[in-house]
């Protein structure tokens, strides 16, 4: 996407599959920017373990902490890769202390850095007692790491500055007394976090982390459904949609629906039930992706990510299964933190504008709300961060050739509302009789639930005090 190249950030999650030794790895790379946490949280519903990449110079950032909380809530095992050791970094003992203090999990360093920045010389593997060195080559490239033996090896001593060598020896002695030993059962239960150090840009430490991660990480996990926990070894095919992406190839206007397979065997051209509509659907054009490369997929198994390319009328959260008793409810619902309108600047493009908006809303780029009593003919958009609105605008203009303009709304806070004792014959679409603070409005979300939009946080307490017969929530109520 052009915006990603211009700003140097990821605005959408990426899905790819690759094989490494005897393993098949489904990698879901998520945006690190706060404004795209909705996409990230949805992707986390499809994973069995998570690798959190920490900048060695910055430590834990706000978004990292949010993602950790989601992983912990879902019981996802967490592995940590502390990156950018080739740049000036914070002391490694300070970094793992911060990880333990902020995240509340005991850290288990699998390897340990030898220096940082221009004096970064490699890592010491605490499990094998081997040092992996790398050596700078012309034009900033790096040679493959070389295992040279223990920390006391003469080759290691000669490769490191005496100061770095002595500090590393002292830190390793401290680690033996301060940190726990690796406990696989505890790691898989989310009670311990293995930590690796390296430099991804220079492809150093990545292979070491990948190989140990594959040995430690769990296989495909079960998922809860209306029929109870579904074991991945169950014969019935089942999976859920966690991501939709249109125009991945702008020349073909294609649309990819990403499905996490939970159980059973997928076979190309098989028929499954879309539990939302109850109808049978033939899954014909299934592909696996690696960057821009695509390959037709004839079979896939539990844990795999399936990309269905075509005009499938699926939505995020839909269950696809051969057994209609299985229905998943994996998708979290999000609390918007900002609101805007996105207007079509050229009425002659109205058809393309509506088609583009409909597709982008299906992808979950933003949420749409109908403001009660409003004369506006376009929906109010809500998102976690304002950059999501700019992405919608850029995609409407770039992919649908629809010039449009953003306009902020007066609201900044949402409170979902429902009656404590609803009347038996009450129509769900009837607006609740809520006494609204000044400048506030009622709105309906895409699930036909009511919420109150307020211009300032201090009005929340006033809203609650005025309406004792209603209950309120900062997030959508659980269904």
Coordinates of C-alpha atoms in Angstrom, one line a residue, residues 24-370:
X24 CA 4.7 -25.9 8.6
X25 CA 4.5 -22.3 9.9
X26 CA 1.6 -20.0 9.5
X27 CA 2.9 -16.5 10.3
X28 CA 0.6 -13.6 11.0
X29 CA 2.5 -10.3 11.2
X30 CA 0.5 -7.5 12.8
X31 CA 0.9 -3.7 12.7
X32 CA 2.6 -2.2 15.6
X33 CA 1.0 1.2 15.4
X34 CA -1.7 1.9 18.1
X35 CA -4.3 3.0 15.6
X36 CA -4.4 -0.4 14.0
X37 CA -4.9 -2.5 17.2
X38 CA -8.4 -3.6 16.0
X39 CA -6.8 -5.6 13.1
X40 CA -4.1 -6.9 15.5
X41 CA -6.6 -8.1 18.1
X42 CA -8.6 -9.9 15.5
X43 CA -5.5 -11.6 14.2
X44 CA -4.6 -12.7 17.8
X45 CA -7.8 -14.7 17.8
X46 CA -6.4 -17.0 15.1
X47 CA -2.9 -17.7 16.7
X48 CA -1.7 -20.4 19.0
X49 CA 1.4 -18.5 20.3
X50 CA 2.9 -15.0 19.9
X51 CA 6.3 -13.5 19.4
X52 CA 6.6 -10.0 20.8
X53 CA 9.4 -8.0 19.2
X54 CA 10.9 -5.4 21.5
X55 CA 13.1 -2.6 20.5
X56 CA 16.3 -2.9 22.6
X57 CA 16.7 0.9 22.6
X58 CA 13.1 1.6 23.7
X59 CA 11.9 -1.3 25.8
X60 CA 8.2 -1.9 26.2
X61 CA 5.9 0.5 24.4
X62 CA 2.2 1.2 25.1
X63 CA 1.0 -0.9 22.2
X64 CA 3.1 -3.8 23.2
X65 CA 1.6 -3.8 26.6
X66 CA -1.9 -3.7 25.1
X67 CA -1.2 -6.7 22.9
X68 CA 0.3 -8.6 25.9
X69 CA -2.9 -8.1 27.9
X70 CA -4.9 -9.6 25.0
X71 CA -2.5 -12.5 24.8
X72 CA -2.7 -13.1 28.5
X73 CA -6.5 -12.9 28.5
X74 CA -6.6 -15.6 25.8
X75 CA -4.0 -17.8 27.4
X76 CA -1.6 -17.5 24.4
X77 CA 2.1 -18.5 25.2
X78 CA 4.4 -15.5 24.7
X79 CA 7.9 -15.5 23.3
X80 CA 10.1 -12.3 23.2
X81 CA 12.7 -11.3 20.6
X82 CA 14.6 -8.2 21.7
X83 CA 15.7 -6.6 18.5
X84 CA 18.1 -4.0 17.1
X85 CA 21.1 -5.0 19.2
X86 CA 23.3 -3.7 16.4
X87 CA 22.2 -0.2 17.5
X88 CA 22.9 1.5 20.9
X89 CA 20.6 -0.2 23.4
X90 CA 19.5 -0.2 26.9
X91 CA 21.4 -2.5 29.3
X92 CA 20.0 -6.1 28.8
X93 CA 19.5 -6.6 32.6
X94 CA 17.4 -3.4 32.7
X95 CA 15.3 -4.7 29.7
X96 CA 14.5 -8.0 31.3
X97 CA 13.8 -6.4 34.6
X98 CA 11.3 -4.1 32.9
X99 CA 9.7 -7.0 31.1
X100 CA 9.2 -8.8 34.4
X101 CA 8.0 -5.7 36.3
X102 CA 5.5 -4.5 33.6
X103 CA 4.3 -7.8 32.2
X104 CA 4.3 -9.7 35.5
X105 CA 5.9 -12.8 33.9
X106 CA 9.2 -14.3 34.9
X107 CA 11.7 -13.9 32.0
X108 CA 13.9 -16.8 30.9
X109 CA 16.7 -15.5 28.6
X110 CA 17.7 -18.3 26.2
X111 CA 20.6 -16.4 24.9
X112 CA 22.5 -13.2 26.0
X113 CA 23.9 -10.3 24.0
X114 CA 27.6 -9.6 23.8
X115 CA 27.8 -5.8 23.5
X116 CA 25.5 -3.5 21.6
X117 CA 25.6 -0.9 18.8
X118 CA 29.0 -0.8 16.9
X119 CA 30.5 -3.1 19.5
X120 CA 27.8 -5.8 19.2
X121 CA 29.7 -9.1 18.7
X122 CA 27.1 -11.8 19.0
X123 CA 25.1 -13.8 21.5
X124 CA 25.8 -16.5 24.1
X125 CA 23.5 -19.4 24.1
X126 CA 22.8 -20.2 27.7
X127 CA 21.3 -23.7 26.9
X128 CA 24.3 -25.0 24.8
X129 CA 27.0 -22.8 26.4
X130 CA 28.0 -21.7 22.9
X131 CA 28.8 -18.3 21.6
X132 CA 27.5 -17.2 18.2
X133 CA 29.6 -14.5 16.6
X134 CA 29.1 -12.4 13.6
X135 CA 31.4 -10.3 11.6
X136 CA 30.8 -7.1 9.7
X137 CA 31.5 -7.2 6.0
X138 CA 31.7 -4.3 3.4
X139 CA 28.5 -2.3 2.7
X140 CA 26.9 -3.2 6.0
X141 CA 26.1 -6.8 5.2
X142 CA 26.7 -9.6 7.7
X143 CA 28.2 -13.1 7.6
X144 CA 26.3 -16.1 9.0
X145 CA 26.8 -16.6 12.8
X146 CA 29.7 -18.9 13.7
X147 CA 29.5 -21.1 16.8
X148 CA 33.0 -21.0 18.4
X149 CA 32.6 -22.7 21.7
X150 CA 32.1 -21.5 25.3
X151 CA 32.4 -18.1 26.8
X152 CA 35.9 -18.9 28.0
X153 CA 37.1 -19.9 24.5
X154 CA 40.2 -17.9 23.4
X155 CA 38.5 -17.0 20.1
X156 CA 35.6 -15.4 22.0
X157 CA 38.0 -13.5 24.3
X158 CA 39.9 -12.1 21.3
X159 CA 36.7 -11.1 19.4
X160 CA 35.3 -9.1 22.3
X161 CA 36.6 -5.9 24.0
X162 CA 37.8 -6.7 27.5
X163 CA 35.1 -4.5 29.0
X164 CA 32.3 -6.2 27.1
X165 CA 33.7 -9.6 27.9
X166 CA 34.0 -9.0 31.6
X167 CA 30.5 -7.4 31.8
X168 CA 29.0 -10.3 29.9
X169 CA 30.6 -12.8 32.3
X170 CA 29.2 -10.9 35.3
X171 CA 25.8 -10.6 33.8
X172 CA 25.7 -14.4 33.0
X173 CA 26.6 -15.2 36.6
X174 CA 23.8 -12.9 37.8
X175 CA 21.3 -14.5 35.5
X176 CA 22.0 -18.0 36.8
X177 CA 21.0 -16.8 40.3
X178 CA 18.2 -14.4 39.4
X179 CA 16.2 -16.1 36.6
X180 CA 14.2 -19.3 36.5
X181 CA 15.1 -22.3 34.4
X182 CA 13.0 -22.9 31.3
X183 CA 9.9 -24.9 32.1
X184 CA 8.0 -26.0 29.0
X185 CA 4.7 -26.7 30.8
X186 CA 4.8 -23.3 32.5
X187 CA 5.7 -21.6 29.2
X188 CA 2.8 -23.2 27.3
X189 CA 0.4 -22.1 30.1
X190 CA 1.5 -18.5 29.7
X191 CA 3.4 -18.4 33.0
X192 CA 6.9 -17.8 31.7
X193 CA 8.4 -16.0 28.7
X194 CA 11.5 -17.2 26.9
X195 CA 13.6 -14.3 25.7
X196 CA 15.9 -14.1 22.7
X197 CA 18.3 -11.3 21.5
X198 CA 19.4 -10.4 18.0
X199 CA 19.2 -8.1 15.0
X200 CA 16.5 -8.9 12.6
X201 CA 17.6 -6.4 10.0
X202 CA 21.0 -8.1 9.8
X203 CA 19.4 -11.6 10.0
X204 CA 21.4 -12.3 13.2
X205 CA 19.8 -14.3 16.0
X206 CA 16.6 -14.9 13.9
X207 CA 17.5 -18.5 12.9
X208 CA 18.5 -19.3 16.5
X209 CA 15.2 -18.0 17.8
X210 CA 13.1 -19.7 15.1
X211 CA 14.6 -23.1 15.6
X212 CA 14.1 -23.0 19.4
X213 CA 10.7 -21.4 19.1
X214 CA 9.5 -24.3 16.9
X215 CA 10.7 -26.8 19.4
X216 CA 8.9 -25.0 22.3
X217 CA 5.7 -23.6 20.7
X218 CA 2.5 -25.5 20.9
X219 CA 0.7 -27.1 17.9
X220 CA -2.8 -26.2 16.8
X221 CA -5.0 -25.6 19.8
X222 CA -8.7 -26.2 20.4
X223 CA -11.3 -23.4 20.2
X224 CA -14.5 -22.9 22.2
X225 CA -17.7 -23.2 20.2
X226 CA -21.4 -23.6 20.9
X227 CA -20.8 -27.3 20.9
X228 CA -18.0 -27.1 23.5
X229 CA -14.3 -27.1 22.9
X230 CA -13.4 -28.3 19.4
X231 CA -10.3 -30.5 19.3
X232 CA -8.1 -30.0 16.2
X233 CA -8.2 -33.8 15.6
X234 CA -11.9 -33.8 15.2
X235 CA -13.0 -35.2 11.8
X236 CA -15.5 -32.5 11.0
X237 CA -14.1 -29.5 9.1
X238 CA -14.5 -26.2 10.9
X239 CA -12.9 -22.7 10.9
X240 CA -13.7 -19.1 11.3
X241 CA -13.1 -15.9 9.3
X242 CA -10.7 -13.5 11.1
X243 CA -9.6 -11.2 8.3
X244 CA -10.9 -9.8 5.0
X245 CA -8.7 -7.9 2.5
X246 CA -9.9 -6.5 -0.8
X247 CA -7.8 -5.4 -3.8
X248 CA -4.7 -7.3 -2.8
X249 CA -4.0 -7.4 -6.5
X250 CA -5.5 -4.1 -7.8
X251 CA -5.4 -5.3 -11.4
X252 CA -7.9 -8.1 -10.6
X253 CA -10.0 -6.4 -7.9
X254 CA -9.9 -9.6 -5.9
X255 CA -11.0 -10.2 -2.4
X256 CA -9.4 -12.6 0.0
X257 CA -11.2 -14.0 3.0
X258 CA -8.8 -15.5 5.6
X259 CA -10.0 -18.5 7.6
X260 CA -8.3 -20.2 10.6
X261 CA -8.9 -23.9 10.3
X262 CA -9.7 -25.3 13.7
X263 CA -10.5 -28.9 12.9
X264 CA -10.7 -31.5 10.1
X265 CA -9.3 -31.6 6.6
X266 CA -9.9 -28.9 4.0
X267 CA -10.1 -30.2 0.4
X268 CA -10.4 -27.9 -2.6
X269 CA -14.0 -27.6 -4.0
X270 CA -15.5 -29.1 -0.8
X271 CA -18.9 -27.8 0.4
X272 CA -19.2 -26.3 3.8
X273 CA -22.1 -24.6 5.7
X274 CA -22.0 -20.9 6.4
X275 CA -23.6 -21.0 9.8
X276 CA -24.7 -17.3 9.6
X277 CA -27.0 -18.0 6.6
X278 CA -27.4 -21.8 6.9
X279 CA -26.6 -22.3 3.2
X280 CA -24.0 -24.5 1.7
X281 CA -21.0 -22.9 0.0
X282 CA -18.4 -24.5 -2.3
X283 CA -14.8 -23.4 -1.5
X284 CA -13.2 -23.5 -4.9
X285 CA -10.4 -20.9 -5.1
X286 CA -8.3 -21.5 -2.0
X287 CA -4.7 -20.2 -1.9
X288 CA -1.7 -20.0 0.4
X289 CA 0.2 -16.7 0.3
X290 CA 3.9 -15.8 0.7
X291 CA 4.3 -12.0 0.1
X292 CA 3.1 -11.4 -3.5
X293 CA 3.4 -15.1 -4.4
X294 CA 0.3 -17.3 -4.5
X295 CA -0.2 -21.0 -4.8
X296 CA -3.4 -23.0 -5.2
X297 CA -4.2 -25.0 -2.1
X298 CA -5.6 -28.5 -2.6
X299 CA -5.5 -29.5 1.1
X300 CA -5.1 -27.8 4.4
X301 CA -5.2 -29.0 8.0
X302 CA -6.0 -27.7 11.5
X303 CA -3.9 -24.7 12.4
X304 CA -3.5 -23.6 8.7
X305 CA -4.6 -20.3 7.4
X306 CA -6.8 -20.5 4.3
X307 CA -7.1 -17.6 1.9
X308 CA -10.4 -17.9 -0.1
X309 CA -10.1 -15.6 -3.1
X310 CA -13.3 -14.6 -4.9
X311 CA -16.7 -13.1 -4.3
X312 CA -17.5 -15.0 -1.1
X313 CA -20.1 -13.1 1.0
X314 CA -18.5 -13.8 4.3
X315 CA -18.0 -11.4 7.2
X316 CA -15.4 -11.3 9.9
X317 CA -16.3 -13.8 12.7
X318 CA -18.3 -16.1 10.4
X319 CA -18.1 -19.9 11.0
X320 CA -17.5 -22.3 8.1
X321 CA -18.1 -26.0 8.9
X322 CA -19.3 -29.4 7.8
X323 CA -21.1 -29.8 11.1
X324 CA -23.8 -27.2 11.7
X325 CA -23.7 -27.6 15.5
X326 CA -20.3 -25.9 15.5
X327 CA -20.4 -22.1 15.8
X328 CA -17.4 -20.0 16.9
X329 CA -17.6 -16.7 18.6
X330 CA -13.9 -15.7 18.5
X331 CA -14.1 -12.1 17.4
X332 CA -13.8 -9.4 20.1
X333 CA -15.9 -6.2 19.7
X334 CA -14.0 -2.9 20.1
X335 CA -14.5 0.4 21.8
X336 CA -14.0 3.3 19.4
X337 CA -11.8 6.1 20.7
X338 CA -12.5 8.7 17.9
X339 CA -15.3 9.5 15.4
X340 CA -15.4 11.1 11.9
X341 CA -17.4 11.4 8.8
X342 CA -16.0 10.5 5.3
X343 CA -17.8 12.4 2.6
X344 CA -17.8 11.8 -1.1
X345 CA -16.5 14.9 -2.8
X346 CA -18.0 14.1 -6.2
X347 CA -21.7 12.9 -6.3
X348 CA -21.2 11.4 -9.8
X349 CA -19.0 8.7 -8.0
X350 CA -21.7 7.8 -5.5
X351 CA -22.0 4.2 -6.8
X352 CA -18.2 3.6 -6.4
X353 CA -18.2 5.4 -3.1
X354 CA -20.9 3.2 -1.6
X355 CA -19.2 0.0 -3.0
X356 CA -15.9 1.1 -1.5
X357 CA -17.4 2.0 1.9
X358 CA -19.3 -1.3 2.0
X359 CA -16.1 -3.3 1.3
X360 CA -13.9 -1.4 3.7
X361 CA -16.5 -1.7 6.5
X362 CA -16.7 -5.5 5.9
X363 CA -12.9 -5.6 6.3
X364 CA -13.3 -3.9 9.7
X365 CA -11.1 -0.9 8.9
X366 CA -13.6 1.1 11.0
X367 CA -17.0 0.7 12.6
X368 CA -20.2 2.3 11.2
X369 CA -22.9 4.0 13.4
X370 CA -26.3 5.4 12.4

